[in-house]
Backbone as numpy.savetxt, mean C-alpha at the origin, in Angstrom:
# Nx Ny Nz CAx CAy CAz Cx Cy Cz
-28.66 -2.66 -12.12 -27.30 -3.21 -12.22 -26.64 -3.24 -10.85
-26.10 -4.41 -10.49 -25.44 -4.54 -9.19 -24.08 -3.85 -9.23
-23.82 -3.08 -8.19 -22.55 -2.34 -8.14 -21.38 -3.25 -7.80
-20.21 -2.90 -8.31 -19.00 -3.69 -8.08 -18.36 -3.25 -6.75
-18.15 -4.18 -5.82 -17.49 -3.81 -4.56 -15.99 -3.66 -4.76
-15.46 -2.52 -4.35 -14.03 -2.23 -4.48 -13.48 -1.94 -3.09
-12.53 -2.75 -2.66 -11.92 -2.60 -1.34 -10.52 -2.00 -1.48
-10.25 -0.96 -0.70 -8.99 -0.25 -0.75 -8.17 -0.53 0.52
-6.89 -0.85 0.33 -5.97 -1.08 1.45 -4.85 -0.06 1.39
-4.67 0.75 2.44 -3.61 1.78 2.42 -2.22 1.19 2.59
-1.23 2.06 2.45 0.15 1.63 2.58 0.59 1.45 4.02
1.84 1.09 4.20 2.40 0.78 5.51 2.12 1.89 6.51
1.44 1.54 7.60 1.13 2.44 8.71 0.12 3.53 8.35
-0.38 3.53 7.12 -1.24 4.61 6.66 -2.71 4.37 6.98
-3.42 5.47 7.05 -4.86 5.46 7.26 -5.59 5.42 5.93
-6.83 4.93 5.90 -7.63 5.01 4.68 -7.88 6.44 4.20
-7.50 7.43 5.01 -7.65 8.83 4.60 -6.86 9.10 3.32
-5.85 8.28 3.02 -5.09 8.50 1.79 -5.98 8.38 0.55
-7.15 7.76 0.71 -8.07 7.60 -0.43 -9.17 8.66 -0.43
-9.04 9.70 0.38 -10.14 10.66 0.56 -10.55 11.36 -0.73
-9.63 11.48 -1.69 -9.96 12.17 -2.94 -10.22 11.22 -4.11
-10.26 9.93 -3.82 -10.57 8.95 -4.86 -12.08 8.78 -4.94
-12.63 9.05 -6.11 -14.08 8.97 -6.31 -14.38 8.09 -7.52
-15.16 7.05 -7.31 -15.60 6.19 -8.40 -17.09 6.42 -8.64
-17.56 6.29 -9.87 -18.98 6.49 -10.15 -19.87 5.61 -9.25
-20.74 6.25 -8.51 -21.53 5.53 -7.51 -22.57 4.60 -8.11
-22.90 4.81 -9.38 -23.88 3.92 -10.00 -23.27 2.59 -10.42
-21.93 2.54 -10.46 -21.24 1.32 -10.91 -20.42 0.66 -9.81
-19.94 1.45 -8.85 -19.00 0.93 -7.85 -19.43 1.28 -6.42
-19.08 0.39 -5.52 -19.27 0.64 -4.09 -17.90 0.54 -3.42
-17.49 1.59 -2.73 -16.14 1.66 -2.18 -16.12 1.29 -0.70
-15.12 0.47 -0.32 -14.92 0.07 1.07 -13.45 0.25 1.42
-13.18 0.49 2.69 -11.81 0.82 3.09 -11.36 -0.09 4.23
-10.28 -0.82 3.97 -9.70 -1.72 4.96 -8.68 -0.96 5.80
-8.48 -1.42 7.03 -7.52 -0.78 7.93 -6.56 -1.83 8.48
-5.40 -1.35 8.87 -4.40 -2.24 9.46 -4.86 -2.71 10.84
-4.61 -3.97 11.11 -4.85 -4.56 12.44 -3.50 -4.70 13.14
-3.52 -4.73 14.45 -2.28 -5.00 15.17 -1.93 -6.48 14.97
-0.70 -6.78 14.59 -0.32 -8.18 14.35 -0.14 -8.95 15.64
-0.34 -10.24 15.55 0.02 -11.12 16.66 1.55 -11.22 16.70
2.07 -11.73 17.80 3.52 -11.87 17.94 4.07 -12.78 16.83
5.01 -12.25 16.03 5.64 -13.01 14.94 4.62 -13.61 13.98
3.53 -12.91 13.74 2.46 -13.44 12.88 2.91 -13.52 11.43
2.81 -14.70 10.80 3.14 -14.82 9.38 2.19 -13.98 8.53
2.68 -13.50 7.41 1.86 -12.67 6.54 0.60 -13.41 6.08
0.72 -14.70 5.80 -0.45 -15.44 5.32 -1.55 -15.50 6.37
-1.17 -15.57 7.65 -2.16 -15.57 8.73 -2.77 -14.19 8.91
-1.94 -13.18 8.78 -2.43 -11.80 8.88 -3.42 -11.53 7.75
-3.09 -12.00 6.54 -3.98 -11.81 5.39 -5.34 -12.48 5.62
-5.34 -13.60 6.29 -6.60 -14.29 6.60 -7.46 -13.43 7.52
-6.83 -12.76 8.47 -7.60 -11.90 9.38 -8.15 -10.68 8.65
-7.34 -10.10 7.77 -7.82 -8.96 6.98 -8.97 -9.40 6.06
-8.85 -10.59 5.51 -9.87 -11.10 4.58 -11.24 -11.21 5.24
-11.27 -11.38 6.55 -12.56 -11.47 7.26 -13.34 -10.17 7.20
-12.65 -9.08 6.91 -13.33 -7.78 6.80 -13.83 -7.48 5.39
-13.59 -8.42 4.48 -14.13 -8.30 3.12 -15.45 -9.05 3.10
-16.54 -8.32 2.94 -17.88 -8.89 3.13 -18.59 -9.23 1.82
-17.93 -9.06 0.69 -18.56 -9.32 -0.60 -17.84 -10.43 -1.35
-18.58 -11.11 -2.20 -17.97 -12.15 -3.03 -17.31 -11.53 -4.25
-16.17 -12.07 -4.61 -15.43 -11.64 -5.80 -15.26 -10.12 -5.89
-14.70 -9.51 -4.86 -14.51 -8.06 -4.91 -13.28 -7.69 -5.74
-13.15 -6.40 -6.00 -11.91 -5.84 -6.52 -11.09 -5.40 -5.31
-9.82 -5.78 -5.26 -8.93 -5.35 -4.18 -7.91 -4.38 -4.76
-7.75 -3.23 -4.11 -6.76 -2.24 -4.53 -5.87 -1.94 -3.33
-4.56 -2.15 -3.47 -3.64 -1.92 -2.36 -2.50 -1.01 -2.77
-2.09 -0.15 -1.85 -1.01 0.80 -2.10 0.24 0.37 -1.32
1.39 0.35 -1.98 2.68 0.06 -1.35 2.61 -1.28 -0.59
2.87 -1.30 0.70 2.78 -2.55 1.46 1.36 -3.10 1.42
0.39 -2.20 1.30 -1.00 -2.65 1.13 -1.17 -3.42 -0.16
-0.35 -3.11 -1.17 -0.37 -3.87 -2.42 0.15 -5.27 -2.23
1.17 -5.41 -1.41 1.68 -6.74 -1.06 0.59 -7.52 -0.32
-0.05 -6.85 0.62 -1.06 -7.53 1.43 -2.25 -8.00 0.61
-2.76 -7.16 -0.30 -3.95 -7.60 -1.06 -3.62 -8.78 -1.98
-2.37 -8.89 -2.39 -1.99 -10.06 -3.18 -2.06 -11.33 -2.33
-1.73 -11.19 -1.05 -1.83 -12.34 -0.15 -3.29 -12.62 0.22
-4.10 -11.59 0.36 -5.52 -11.77 0.64 -6.19 -12.52 -0.52
-5.72 -12.23 -1.74 -6.29 -12.89 -2.92 -5.99 -14.39 -2.96
-5.07 -14.83 -2.14 -4.82 -16.28 -2.02 -5.86 -16.92 -1.11
-6.52 -16.08 -0.30 -7.45 -16.57 0.72 -8.89 -16.57 0.22
-9.26 -15.53 -0.54 -10.63 -15.39 -1.02 -10.65 -15.19 -2.53
-11.71 -15.59 -3.20 -11.83 -15.33 -4.64 -12.00 -13.82 -4.88
-11.34 -13.30 -5.89 -11.45 -11.89 -6.23 -11.71 -11.76 -7.73
-12.33 -10.66 -8.13 -12.53 -10.44 -9.55 -11.33 -9.71 -10.16
-10.62 -8.95 -9.32 -9.45 -8.22 -9.83 -8.61 -7.76 -8.65
-7.29 -7.79 -8.84 -6.35 -7.26 -7.84 -5.52 -6.19 -8.52
-5.53 -4.99 -7.93 -4.80 -3.85 -8.48 -3.85 -3.34 -7.41
-2.59 -3.19 -7.77 -1.63 -2.64 -6.81 -1.11 -1.30 -7.34
-0.84 -0.40 -6.41 -0.39 0.95 -6.73 0.89 1.25 -5.96
1.91 1.73 -6.64 3.18 2.10 -5.97 3.70 0.94 -5.12
3.72 -0.24 -5.70 4.05 -1.43 -4.95 4.93 -2.35 -5.80
4.91 -3.63 -5.49 5.70 -4.63 -6.22 4.91 -5.92 -6.31
5.12 -6.67 -7.37 4.39 -7.91 -7.59 5.10 -9.13 -7.00
6.37 -8.98 -6.67 7.14 -10.07 -6.06 8.44 -9.47 -5.52
9.20 -10.26 -4.76 10.39 -9.69 -4.12 11.54 -9.45 -5.10
11.47 -10.00 -6.30 12.50 -9.71 -7.29 12.34 -8.30 -7.87
11.21 -7.65 -7.58 11.00 -6.27 -7.99 11.42 -5.27 -6.91
11.92 -5.79 -5.80 12.41 -4.90 -4.74 13.73 -4.26 -5.17
13.99 -3.02 -4.73 15.29 -2.40 -5.02 16.40 -3.07 -4.24
17.63 -2.81 -4.64 18.78 -3.47 -4.02 18.87 -3.20 -2.53
18.50 -2.00 -2.10 18.61 -1.67 -0.67 17.70 -2.55 0.18
16.55 -2.95 -0.36 15.66 -3.83 0.39 16.21 -5.25 0.42
16.83 -5.67 -0.65 17.45 -7.00 -0.67 18.64 -7.04 0.29
19.38 -5.94 0.35 20.51 -5.86 1.27 20.01 -5.88 2.72
18.88 -5.17 2.97 18.31 -5.16 4.32 17.93 -6.56 4.76
17.44 -7.36 3.82 17.11 -8.76 4.13 18.39 -9.54 4.46
19.43 -9.30 3.68 20.67 -10.04 3.84 21.30 -9.79 5.21
21.26 -8.54 5.66 21.94 -8.19 6.92 20.97 -8.05 8.09
19.71 -8.44 7.88 18.68 -8.36 8.93 18.51 -6.94 9.46
18.58 -5.96 8.55 18.48 -4.56 8.96 17.10 -4.21 9.50
16.09 -5.02 9.19 14.74 -4.74 9.68 14.66 -4.79 11.19
15.65 -5.44 11.83 15.65 -5.53 13.29 16.08 -4.24 13.97
16.64 -3.31 13.19 17.14 -2.08 13.80 16.50 -0.84 13.19
15.37 -1.02 12.48 14.73 0.13 11.87 14.24 1.07 12.96
14.48 2.39 12.82 14.12 3.34 13.89 12.63 3.64 13.95
11.85 2.67 14.40 10.40 2.86 14.47 10.02 4.00 15.42
10.90 4.34 16.35 10.59 5.42 17.29 10.40 6.75 16.56
11.04 6.93 15.41 10.88 8.17 14.66 9.45 8.34 14.17
8.83 7.25 13.74 7.45 7.31 13.30 6.53 7.55 14.49
6.82 6.90 15.60 6.00 7.08 16.80 6.00 8.54 17.26
7.11 9.24 17.03 7.27 10.60 17.54 7.06 11.65 16.47
6.35 11.32 15.39 6.14 12.29 14.31 5.50 13.57 14.80
4.54 13.46 15.70 3.87 14.64 16.23 4.83 15.54 16.99
5.74 14.95 17.72 6.73 15.72 18.48 7.63 16.50 17.53
8.07 15.86 16.43 8.92 16.54 15.45 8.19 17.70 14.78
6.88 17.52 14.53 6.11 18.56 13.86 6.13 19.85 14.67
6.03 19.76 15.98 5.98 20.95 16.83 7.28 21.74 16.80
8.38 21.08 16.45 9.69 21.74 16.48 10.25 21.97 15.07
9.37 22.00 14.07 9.84 22.14 12.69 9.40 23.46 12.05
8.95 24.40 12.85 8.38 25.62 12.29 9.40 26.47 11.54
10.65 26.31 11.81 11.67 27.11 11.13 11.94 26.66 9.71
11.48 25.50 9.33 11.71 24.98 7.98 10.35 24.58 7.40
9.82 25.41 6.50 8.47 25.19 5.99 8.36 23.89 5.19
9.43 23.51 4.46 9.39 22.28 3.68 9.27 21.07 4.60
10.13 21.03 5.62 10.08 19.91 6.58 8.76 19.90 7.32
8.30 21.09 7.71 7.03 21.17 8.44 5.88 20.63 7.60
5.86 20.98 6.29 4.80 20.51 5.41 4.84 18.99 5.26
6.03 18.45 5.10 6.19 17.01 4.98 5.72 16.30 6.26
6.07 16.86 7.40 5.69 16.23 8.65 4.19 16.33 8.92
3.57 17.42 8.46 2.12 17.52 8.61 1.42 16.45 7.78
1.91 16.22 6.55 1.37 15.15 5.73 1.58 13.79 6.41
2.78 13.64 6.95 3.16 12.41 7.64 2.20 12.13 8.79
1.94 13.18 9.57 1.09 13.02 10.75 -0.36 12.76 10.36
-0.81 13.38 9.26 -2.19 13.21 8.83 -2.46 11.80 8.33
-1.57 11.30 7.49 -1.85 10.05 6.79 -1.32 8.80 7.48
-0.26 8.92 8.29 0.28 7.74 8.96 -0.32 7.64 10.35
-1.35 6.83 10.46 -2.11 6.77 11.70 -1.70 5.63 12.62
-0.99 4.64 12.10 -0.64 3.47 12.91 0.79 3.64 13.41
0.94 3.91 14.69 2.27 4.20 15.22 2.68 3.22 16.32
1.94 2.13 16.39 2.28 1.11 17.38 3.61 0.46 17.01
4.53 0.41 17.95 5.87 -0.11 17.64 5.84 -1.57 17.21
4.97 -2.35 17.83 4.89 -3.77 17.46 4.47 -3.91 16.01
3.47 -3.12 15.59 3.03 -3.16 14.20 4.15 -2.73 13.27
4.83 -1.63 13.59 5.87 -1.10 12.71 7.01 -2.09 12.53
7.45 -2.68 13.62 8.54 -3.66 13.52 8.10 -4.87 12.71
6.87 -5.31 12.94 6.34 -6.45 12.17 6.25 -6.09 10.70
5.74 -4.91 10.38 5.52 -4.51 8.98 6.84 -4.43 8.21
7.84 -3.76 8.79 9.12 -3.64 8.09 9.76 -5.00 7.87
9.69 -5.84 8.87 10.27 -7.18 8.74 9.51 -8.00 7.72
8.18 -7.90 7.76 7.34 -8.72 6.90 7.51 -8.38 5.42
7.56 -7.09 5.11 7.69 -6.74 3.69 9.07 -7.12 3.16
10.11 -6.94 3.97 11.46 -7.26 3.51 11.63 -8.77 3.33
10.92 -9.55 4.14 11.03 -11.01 4.07 9.96 -11.65 3.18
9.19 -10.84 2.47 8.13 -11.39 1.60 8.73 -12.44 0.68
8.09 -13.60 0.63 8.70 -14.74 -0.05 8.16 -15.00 -1.46
7.33 -14.13 -1.99 6.85 -14.34 -3.36 7.96 -14.01 -4.36
8.33 -14.98 -5.16 9.46 -14.79 -6.09 9.02 -14.59 -7.54
7.75 -14.91 -7.83 7.25 -14.74 -9.20 5.94 -13.96 -9.17
5.79 -13.00 -10.08 4.54 -12.22 -10.08 3.36 -13.02 -10.57
2.20 -12.71 -10.03 0.94 -13.26 -10.53 0.59 -12.46 -11.78
0.50 -13.09 -12.94 0.23 -12.36 -14.18 -1.12 -11.66 -14.20
-2.01 -12.05 -13.30 -3.33 -11.42 -13.26 -3.37 -10.12 -12.48
-2.32 -9.82 -11.74 -2.29 -8.60 -10.94 -2.04 -7.39 -11.84
-2.86 -6.36 -11.69 -2.69 -5.11 -12.43 -1.85 -4.16 -11.58
-0.81 -3.64 -12.16 0.17 -2.83 -11.41 0.20 -1.41 -11.99
-0.09 -0.42 -11.14 -0.03 0.99 -11.54 1.14 1.63 -10.79
2.02 2.29 -11.53 3.25 2.77 -10.88 3.70 4.09 -11.48
4.21 4.97 -10.65 4.74 6.24 -11.11 6.20 6.12 -11.52
6.57 6.81 -12.60 7.95 6.69 -13.07 8.93 7.54 -12.25
8.42 8.23 -11.21 9.29 8.97 -10.30 9.21 8.42 -8.88
8.83 7.15 -8.77 8.71 6.50 -7.45 10.11 6.22 -6.90
10.41 6.80 -5.74 11.73 6.62 -5.14 11.83 5.42 -4.22
10.70 4.84 -3.85 10.71 3.67 -2.95 10.87 2.38 -3.75
10.08 2.26 -4.81 10.19 1.11 -5.72 10.54 1.64 -7.12
11.81 1.89 -7.39 12.21 2.45 -8.69 11.79 1.54 -9.84
11.40 2.16 -10.94 10.85 1.39 -12.06 11.88 0.50 -12.75
13.15 0.73 -12.53 14.17 -0.09 -13.18 14.09 -1.55 -12.76
13.45 -1.81 -11.63 13.34 -3.18 -11.14 11.98 -3.82 -11.48
11.09 -3.05 -12.11 9.73 -3.51 -12.34 9.50 -3.98 -13.77
8.46 -4.80 -13.93 8.04 -5.26 -15.25 6.51 -5.20 -15.32
6.00 -4.94 -16.50 4.56 -5.05 -16.77 3.71 -4.21 -15.81
3.75 -2.92 -16.01 2.95 -2.03 -15.18 2.41 -0.88 -16.02
1.34 -0.26 -15.52 0.77 0.93 -16.14 1.50 2.13 -15.58
2.07 2.94 -16.45 2.90 4.06 -16.00 2.08 5.34 -15.80
2.30 5.97 -14.65 1.76 7.30 -14.42 2.96 8.25 -14.47
3.04 9.04 -15.53 4.20 9.90 -15.73 4.29 10.96 -14.63
5.48 11.05 -14.03 5.69 12.00 -12.95 5.15 11.56 -11.61
4.56 10.37 -11.57 3.98 9.88 -10.32 5.04 9.45 -9.33
4.89 9.87 -8.08 5.81 9.49 -7.01 5.17 8.40 -6.15
5.83 8.05 -5.07 5.30 6.99 -4.22 3.99 7.39 -3.54
3.72 8.68 -3.44 2.48 9.13 -2.80 1.47 9.64 -3.83
1.53 9.13 -5.04 0.65 9.65 -6.10 -0.82 9.36 -5.83
-1.14 8.38 -4.99 -2.54 8.14 -4.64 -3.10 9.35 -3.90
-2.21 10.13 -3.26 -2.62 11.33 -2.53 -2.59 12.57 -3.42
-1.49 12.73 -4.16 -1.34 14.00 -4.89 -1.70 13.93 -6.39
-2.13 12.76 -6.87 -2.57 12.65 -8.26 -3.95 11.97 -8.35
-4.90 12.34 -7.51 -6.19 11.63 -7.51 -6.96 11.77 -8.82
-6.77 12.88 -9.52 -7.50 13.08 -10.78 -7.22 11.95 -11.76
-5.95 11.54 -11.86 -5.60 10.46 -12.78 -6.34 9.18 -12.40
-6.38 8.88 -11.12 -7.04 7.65 -10.67 -8.54 7.73 -10.90
-9.12 8.88 -10.62 -10.56 9.03 -10.82 -10.95 8.89 -12.29
-10.07 9.31 -13.17 -10.35 9.22 -14.60 -10.07 7.83 -15.17
-9.11 7.11 -14.58 -8.65 5.85 -15.18 -9.05 4.58 -14.44
-9.25 4.66 -13.14 -9.59 3.44 -12.39 -10.87 2.77 -12.89
-11.94 3.51 -13.18 -13.15 2.82 -13.63 -12.93 1.91 -14.84
-12.23 2.40 -15.84 -12.03 1.57 -17.03 -11.05 0.44 -16.76
-10.08 0.67 -15.87 -9.15 -0.41 -15.50 -9.89 -1.53 -14.79
-10.81 -1.15 -13.92 -11.60 -2.15 -13.18 -12.53 -2.91 -14.13
-13.13 -2.21 -15.06 -14.14 -2.82 -15.92 -13.58 -3.62 -17.10
-12.33 -3.36 -17.46 -11.78 -4.04 -18.62 -11.61 -5.54 -18.36
-11.80 -6.34 -19.39 -11.67 -7.81 -19.26 -10.21 -8.21 -19.22
């Protein structure tokens, strides 16, 4: 039996390390991990998706994207044939964005996002020893957020806020936690609920994904 190729795309600025605890049965699935590329100057999302699609080496793969990676795999699916598109902790169109993201679009707030804070995450970690909660959060931040190039960060924040898809693709499978603070469920429709799941549930709830992803991928 030929194994099903499954390509994983991490969230904004994140490394594929976020999938380190995701395990699919090796007799049925073959796992591949996509990484963020540095964008060209003012590169449209559709052109960026074409470049990412070149790293997909199999026909009709399953694409799984987290957060902004979920937005991206939906655009990649416009470029290449896929057997299934699954998004996690993401949105199927811009009408599922929370009000703060719509407001950011209205006032062009993406032009003033403090990308320097992400670039300096390592510096903050060294000076956070007095607060164990902050230190723990920053260690996670430093481990999983590997892309700190300012050009990429500015492009990414602007690109997601300006995403122009207004209607969801009914074929997209959406997995979402009911405690997600980035994309609150009150704005979403038609998704598989992970109770207690937060925006980083791909990291801290891998057992659920390992138990449920195979059947989600295989179902007609």
